[in-house]
Tab-separated table of C-alpha atoms in Angstrom:
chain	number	residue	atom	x	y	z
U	1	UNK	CA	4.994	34.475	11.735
U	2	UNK	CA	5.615	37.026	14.687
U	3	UNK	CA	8.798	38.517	16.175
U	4	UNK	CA	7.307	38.645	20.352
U	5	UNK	CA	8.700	40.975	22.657
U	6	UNK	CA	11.937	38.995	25.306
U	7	UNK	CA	9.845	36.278	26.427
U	8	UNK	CA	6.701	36.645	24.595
U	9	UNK	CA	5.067	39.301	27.273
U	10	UNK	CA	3.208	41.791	26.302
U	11	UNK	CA	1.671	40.566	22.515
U	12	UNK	CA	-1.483	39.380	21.165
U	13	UNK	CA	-0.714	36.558	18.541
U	14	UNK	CA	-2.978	36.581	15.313
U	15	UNK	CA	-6.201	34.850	15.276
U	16	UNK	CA	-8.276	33.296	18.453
U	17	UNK	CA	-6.765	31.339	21.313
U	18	UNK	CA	-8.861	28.328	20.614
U	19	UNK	CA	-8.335	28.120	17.273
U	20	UNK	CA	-5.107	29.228	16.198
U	21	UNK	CA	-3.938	26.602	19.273
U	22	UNK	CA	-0.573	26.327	18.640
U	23	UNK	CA	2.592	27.826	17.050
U	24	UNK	CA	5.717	27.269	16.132
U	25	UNK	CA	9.213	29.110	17.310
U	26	UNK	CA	12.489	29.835	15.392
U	27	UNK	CA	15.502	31.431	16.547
U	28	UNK	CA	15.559	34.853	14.008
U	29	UNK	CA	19.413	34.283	14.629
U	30	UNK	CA	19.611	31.117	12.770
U	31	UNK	CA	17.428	32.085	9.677
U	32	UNK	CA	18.241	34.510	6.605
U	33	UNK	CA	15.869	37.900	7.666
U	34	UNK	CA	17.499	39.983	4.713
U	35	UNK	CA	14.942	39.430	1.950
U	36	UNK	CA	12.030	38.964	4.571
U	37	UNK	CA	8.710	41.014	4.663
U	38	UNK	CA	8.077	42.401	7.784
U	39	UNK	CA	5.121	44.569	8.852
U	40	UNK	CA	4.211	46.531	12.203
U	41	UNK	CA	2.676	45.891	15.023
U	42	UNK	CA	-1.198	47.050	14.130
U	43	UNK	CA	-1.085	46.897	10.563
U	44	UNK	CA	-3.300	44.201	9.036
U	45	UNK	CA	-1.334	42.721	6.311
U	46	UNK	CA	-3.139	39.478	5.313
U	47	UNK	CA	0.151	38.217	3.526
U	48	UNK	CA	-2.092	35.518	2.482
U	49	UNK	CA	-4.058	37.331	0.199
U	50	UNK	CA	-1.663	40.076	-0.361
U	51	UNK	CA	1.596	38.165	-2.076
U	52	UNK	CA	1.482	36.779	-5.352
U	53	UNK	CA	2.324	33.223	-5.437
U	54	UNK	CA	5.840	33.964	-6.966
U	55	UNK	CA	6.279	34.855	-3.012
U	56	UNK	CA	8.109	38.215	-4.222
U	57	UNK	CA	5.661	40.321	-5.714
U	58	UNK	CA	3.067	42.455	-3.083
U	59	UNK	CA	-0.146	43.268	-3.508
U	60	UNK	CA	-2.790	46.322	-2.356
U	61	UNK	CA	-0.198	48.715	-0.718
U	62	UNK	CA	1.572	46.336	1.192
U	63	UNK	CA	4.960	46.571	-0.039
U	64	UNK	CA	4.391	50.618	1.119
U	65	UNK	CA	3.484	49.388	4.447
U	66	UNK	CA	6.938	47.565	5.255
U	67	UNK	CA	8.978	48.892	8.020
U	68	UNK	CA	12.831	47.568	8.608
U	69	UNK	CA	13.386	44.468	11.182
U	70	UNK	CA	14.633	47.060	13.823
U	71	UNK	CA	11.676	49.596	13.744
U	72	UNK	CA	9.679	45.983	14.942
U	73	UNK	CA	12.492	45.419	17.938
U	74	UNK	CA	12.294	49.011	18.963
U	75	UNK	CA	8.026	48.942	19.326
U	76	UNK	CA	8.567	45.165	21.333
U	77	UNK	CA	11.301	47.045	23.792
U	78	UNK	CA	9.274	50.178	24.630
U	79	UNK	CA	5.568	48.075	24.417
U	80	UNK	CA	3.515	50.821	22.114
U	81	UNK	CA	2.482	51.414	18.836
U	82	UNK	CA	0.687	53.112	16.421
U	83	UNK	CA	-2.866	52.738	16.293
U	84	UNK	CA	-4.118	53.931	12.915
U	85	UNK	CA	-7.463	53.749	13.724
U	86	UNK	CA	-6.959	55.728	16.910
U	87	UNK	CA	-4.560	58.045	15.043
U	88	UNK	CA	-2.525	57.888	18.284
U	89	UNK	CA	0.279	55.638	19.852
U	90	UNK	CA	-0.977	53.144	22.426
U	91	UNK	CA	1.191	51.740	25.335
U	92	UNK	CA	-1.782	50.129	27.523
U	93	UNK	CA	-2.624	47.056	26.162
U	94	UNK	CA	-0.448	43.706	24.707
U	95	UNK	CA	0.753	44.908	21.457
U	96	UNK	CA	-1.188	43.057	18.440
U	97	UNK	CA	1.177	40.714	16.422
U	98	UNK	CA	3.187	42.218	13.867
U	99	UNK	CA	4.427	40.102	11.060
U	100	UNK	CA	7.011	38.791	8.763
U	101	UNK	CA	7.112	36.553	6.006
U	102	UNK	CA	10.425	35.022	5.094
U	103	UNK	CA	11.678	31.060	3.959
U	104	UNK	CA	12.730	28.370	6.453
U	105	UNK	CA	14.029	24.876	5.162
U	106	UNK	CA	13.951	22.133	7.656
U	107	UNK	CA	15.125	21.954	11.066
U	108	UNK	CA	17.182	25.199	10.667
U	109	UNK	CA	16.090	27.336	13.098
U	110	UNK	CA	13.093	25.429	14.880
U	111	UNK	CA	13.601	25.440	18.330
U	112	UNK	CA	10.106	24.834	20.440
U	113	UNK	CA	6.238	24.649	20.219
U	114	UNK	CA	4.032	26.465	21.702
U	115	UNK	CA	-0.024	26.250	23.090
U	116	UNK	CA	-1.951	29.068	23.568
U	117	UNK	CA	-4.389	27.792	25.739
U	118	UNK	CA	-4.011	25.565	28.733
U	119	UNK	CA	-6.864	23.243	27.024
U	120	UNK	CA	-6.041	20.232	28.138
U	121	UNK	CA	-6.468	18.978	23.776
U	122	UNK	CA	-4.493	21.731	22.989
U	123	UNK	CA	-1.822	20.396	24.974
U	124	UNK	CA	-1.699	17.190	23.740
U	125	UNK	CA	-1.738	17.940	20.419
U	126	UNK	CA	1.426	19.914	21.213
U	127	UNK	CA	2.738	16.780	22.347
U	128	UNK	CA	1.724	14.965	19.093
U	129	UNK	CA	3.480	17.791	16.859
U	130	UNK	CA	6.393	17.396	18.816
U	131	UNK	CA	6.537	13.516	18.105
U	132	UNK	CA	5.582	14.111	14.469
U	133	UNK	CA	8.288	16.392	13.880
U	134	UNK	CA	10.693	14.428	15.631
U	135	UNK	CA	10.041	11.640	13.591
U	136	UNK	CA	10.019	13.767	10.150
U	137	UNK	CA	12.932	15.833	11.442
U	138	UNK	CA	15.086	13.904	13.524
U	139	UNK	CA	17.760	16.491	13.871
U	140	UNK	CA	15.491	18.351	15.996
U	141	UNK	CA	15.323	16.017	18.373
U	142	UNK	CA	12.878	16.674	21.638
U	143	UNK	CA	11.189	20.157	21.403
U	144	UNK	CA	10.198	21.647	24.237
U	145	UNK	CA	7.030	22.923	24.513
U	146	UNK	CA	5.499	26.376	26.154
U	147	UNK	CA	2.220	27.470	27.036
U	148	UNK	CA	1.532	31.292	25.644
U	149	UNK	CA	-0.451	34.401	27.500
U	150	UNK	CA	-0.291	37.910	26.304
U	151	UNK	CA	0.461	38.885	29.807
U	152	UNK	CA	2.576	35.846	30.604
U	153	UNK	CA	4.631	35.317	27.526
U	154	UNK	CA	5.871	31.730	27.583
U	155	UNK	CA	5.726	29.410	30.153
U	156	UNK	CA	8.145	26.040	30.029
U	157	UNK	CA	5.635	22.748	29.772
U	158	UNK	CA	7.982	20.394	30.619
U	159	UNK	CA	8.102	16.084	31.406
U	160	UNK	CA	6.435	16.450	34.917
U	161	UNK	CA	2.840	17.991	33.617
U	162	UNK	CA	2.859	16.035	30.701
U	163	UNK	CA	3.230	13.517	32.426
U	164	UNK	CA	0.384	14.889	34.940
U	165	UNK	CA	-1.695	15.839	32.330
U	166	UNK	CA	-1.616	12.445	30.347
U	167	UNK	CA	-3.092	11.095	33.805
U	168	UNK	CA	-5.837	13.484	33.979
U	169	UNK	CA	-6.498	12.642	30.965
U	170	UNK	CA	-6.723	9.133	31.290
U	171	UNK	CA	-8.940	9.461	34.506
U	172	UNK	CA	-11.788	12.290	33.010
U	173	UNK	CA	-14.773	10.990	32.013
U	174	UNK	CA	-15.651	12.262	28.698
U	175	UNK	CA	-13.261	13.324	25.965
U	176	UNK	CA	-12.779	17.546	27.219
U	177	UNK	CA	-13.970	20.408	25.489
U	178	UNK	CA	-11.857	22.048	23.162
U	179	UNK	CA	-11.329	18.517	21.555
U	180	UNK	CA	-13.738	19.095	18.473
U	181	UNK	CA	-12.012	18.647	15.197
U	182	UNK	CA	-8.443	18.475	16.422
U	183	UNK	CA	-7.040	15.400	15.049
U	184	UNK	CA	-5.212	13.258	17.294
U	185	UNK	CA	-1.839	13.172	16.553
U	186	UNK	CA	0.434	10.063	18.629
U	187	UNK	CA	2.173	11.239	21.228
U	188	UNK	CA	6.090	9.817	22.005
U	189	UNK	CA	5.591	9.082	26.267
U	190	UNK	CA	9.056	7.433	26.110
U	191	UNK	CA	10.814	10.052	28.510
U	192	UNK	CA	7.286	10.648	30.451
U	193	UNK	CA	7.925	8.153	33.213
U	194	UNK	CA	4.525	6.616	32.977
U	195	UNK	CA	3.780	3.009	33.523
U	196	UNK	CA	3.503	0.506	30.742
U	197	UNK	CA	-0.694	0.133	31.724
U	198	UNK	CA	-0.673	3.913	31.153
U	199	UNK	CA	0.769	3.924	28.171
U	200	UNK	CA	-1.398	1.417	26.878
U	201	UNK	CA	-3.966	3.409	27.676
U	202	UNK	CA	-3.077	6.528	26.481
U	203	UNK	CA	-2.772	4.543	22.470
U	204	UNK	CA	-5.943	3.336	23.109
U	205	UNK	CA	-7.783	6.075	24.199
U	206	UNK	CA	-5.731	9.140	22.180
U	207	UNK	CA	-2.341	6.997	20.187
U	208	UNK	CA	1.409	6.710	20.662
U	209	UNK	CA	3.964	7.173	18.379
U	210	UNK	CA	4.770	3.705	16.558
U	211	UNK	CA	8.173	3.517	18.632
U	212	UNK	CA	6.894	4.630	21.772
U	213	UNK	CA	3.890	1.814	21.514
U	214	UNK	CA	6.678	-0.734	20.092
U	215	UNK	CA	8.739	-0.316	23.599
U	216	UNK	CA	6.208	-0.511	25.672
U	217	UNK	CA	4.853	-3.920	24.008
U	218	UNK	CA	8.492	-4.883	23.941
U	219	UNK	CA	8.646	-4.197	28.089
U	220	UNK	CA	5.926	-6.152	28.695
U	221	UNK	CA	6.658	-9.003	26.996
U	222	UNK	CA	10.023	-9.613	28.337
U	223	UNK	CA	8.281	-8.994	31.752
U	224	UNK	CA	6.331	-12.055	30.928
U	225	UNK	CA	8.870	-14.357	29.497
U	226	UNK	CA	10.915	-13.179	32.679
U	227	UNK	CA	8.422	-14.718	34.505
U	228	UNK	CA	8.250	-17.968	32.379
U	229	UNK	CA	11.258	-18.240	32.858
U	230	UNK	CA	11.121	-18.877	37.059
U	231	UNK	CA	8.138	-20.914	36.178
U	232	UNK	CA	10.164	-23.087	34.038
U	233	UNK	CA	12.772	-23.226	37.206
U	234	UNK	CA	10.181	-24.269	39.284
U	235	UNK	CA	8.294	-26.629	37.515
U	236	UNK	CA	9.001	-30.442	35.662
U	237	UNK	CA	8.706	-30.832	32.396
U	238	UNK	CA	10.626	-31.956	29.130
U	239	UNK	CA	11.521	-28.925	26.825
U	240	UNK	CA	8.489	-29.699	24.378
U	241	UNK	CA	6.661	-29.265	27.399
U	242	UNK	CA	8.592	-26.295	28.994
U	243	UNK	CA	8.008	-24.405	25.516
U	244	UNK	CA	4.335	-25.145	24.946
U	245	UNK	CA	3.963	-23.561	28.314
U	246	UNK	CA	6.001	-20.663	27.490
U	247	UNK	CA	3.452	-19.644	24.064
U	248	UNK	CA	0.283	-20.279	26.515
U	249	UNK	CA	1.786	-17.520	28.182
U	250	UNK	CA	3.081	-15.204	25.608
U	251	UNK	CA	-0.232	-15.738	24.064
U	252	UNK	CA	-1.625	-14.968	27.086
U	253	UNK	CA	0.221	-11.751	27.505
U	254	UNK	CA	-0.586	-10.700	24.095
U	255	UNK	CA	-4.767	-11.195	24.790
U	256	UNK	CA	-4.080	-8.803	27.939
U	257	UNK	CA	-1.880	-6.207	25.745
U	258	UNK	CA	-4.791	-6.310	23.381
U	259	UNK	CA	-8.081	-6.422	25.641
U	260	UNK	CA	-6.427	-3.358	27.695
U	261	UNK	CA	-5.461	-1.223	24.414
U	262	UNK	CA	-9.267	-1.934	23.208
U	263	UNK	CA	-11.045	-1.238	26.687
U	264	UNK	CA	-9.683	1.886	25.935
U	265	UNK	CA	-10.008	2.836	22.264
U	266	UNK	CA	-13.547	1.457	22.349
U	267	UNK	CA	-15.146	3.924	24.860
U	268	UNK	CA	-12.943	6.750	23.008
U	269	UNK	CA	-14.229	6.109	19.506
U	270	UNK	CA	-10.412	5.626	18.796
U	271	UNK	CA	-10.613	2.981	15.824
U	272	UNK	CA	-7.071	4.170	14.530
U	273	UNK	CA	-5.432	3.367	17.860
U	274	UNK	CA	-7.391	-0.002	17.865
């Protein structure tokens, strides 16, 4: 992982935008830093080649190449470092990541996700982390989620363009680039605001989280049997009658839960969601 400068302006993370699409952020304040590896900003070291699987023992130079935690604090304040290829400090472009390598158990410490692209797949897969941790980690409760620039540092991605982005999503035509090999992870649209024909949508077409998809089938069949229920004041009947006419309708409400959820999986190739 990377300690960013306040914010997260100023710093190139490792690997390519559209790739390495999203990250994960601790507070350093909540996790144990004293035994942890840490490398500059600049220097190249590959921890995943360059540890020994005993997690203690460093390999080609690199335990040489470790500087202290506040050597990394004092290059994010002032912006520059040392280029060794340059043989000269640079303070005009984003800082490349430095790193450090150090144990985290559980929820201790996790406090957001973040996308490093405004791809509108990138973003919901954010979204689907967020559930899936949530549901493997429920002391974490909701994440928030940011959206990462070198230049910008983080930017909050809160309810209001999920929720707008879940409807462009819903209304675009084809499934939109960037969506290659990114596996679609259900998304929790609980606390979203979206309509229960959205949401139906959205499972059928991408997937909901198991309780998200439970309440919204929930909602819509005590909608119906809301309405069966003025029918029933309305109409004649015995209550053999009354409650054959109640399942028609429940069945009925079911067919439409169903034929909506598959209008939309079909087209999307979704056969998990269907």
């Amino acid at each position: 992982t990377s300690l960013p400068p306040p914010m997260g302006q100023g710093m190139r993370f490792f690997g390519r935008d559209l790739e390495s699409s999203l990250g994960l952020m601790w507070d350093r304040r909540s996790l144990d830093l004293s035994d942890a590896f840490i490398w500059p900003s600049g220097y190249f070291a590959k921890s995943n080649f360059n540890v020994a699987a005993d997690g203690k023992t460093l390999l080609n130079g690199r335990g040489e190449a470790l500087v202290p935690l506040e050597q990394i604090l004092e290059t994010n304040a002032a912006l520059s470092y040392f280029h060794t290829g340059r043989g000269r400090t640079v303070s005009d472009e984003p800082l490349p990541y430095n790193e450090l390598l150090t144990f985290v158990h559980g929820a201790a410490g996790l406090v957001g996700i973040f996308a490093r692209s405004t791809s509108m797949m990138h973003l919901l897969w954010a979204m689907g982390v967020r559930g899936l941790l949530s549901q493997a980690l429920p002391a974490l409760g909701e994440l928030p989620i940011f959206v990462h620039g070198p230049e910008s540092g983080f930017r909050r991605f809160g309810r209001v363009a999920q929720k707008l982005l879940v409807s462009e999503f819903l209304t675009s035509v084809e499934r939109p680039d960037g969506s290659v090999g990114l596996p679609c992870i259900p998304v929790d649209t609980r606390r979203l605001g979206l309509t229960e024909v959205e949401q139906l949508e959205l499972h059928g077409a991408y997937g909901l989280t198991g309780d998200a998809l439970a309440e919204v089938v929930a909602s819509i069949m005590q909608q119906g049997e809301a309405r069966d229920d003025d029918d029933d004041h309305d109409g004649d009947g015995d209550a053999a009658q009354l409650a054959c006419r109640r399942s028609r309708m429940c069945a009925k409400t079911a067919r439409g839960i169903l034929a909506l959820g598959l209008s939309a999986s079909v087209p999307a190739d979704n056969a998990a969601a269907a």
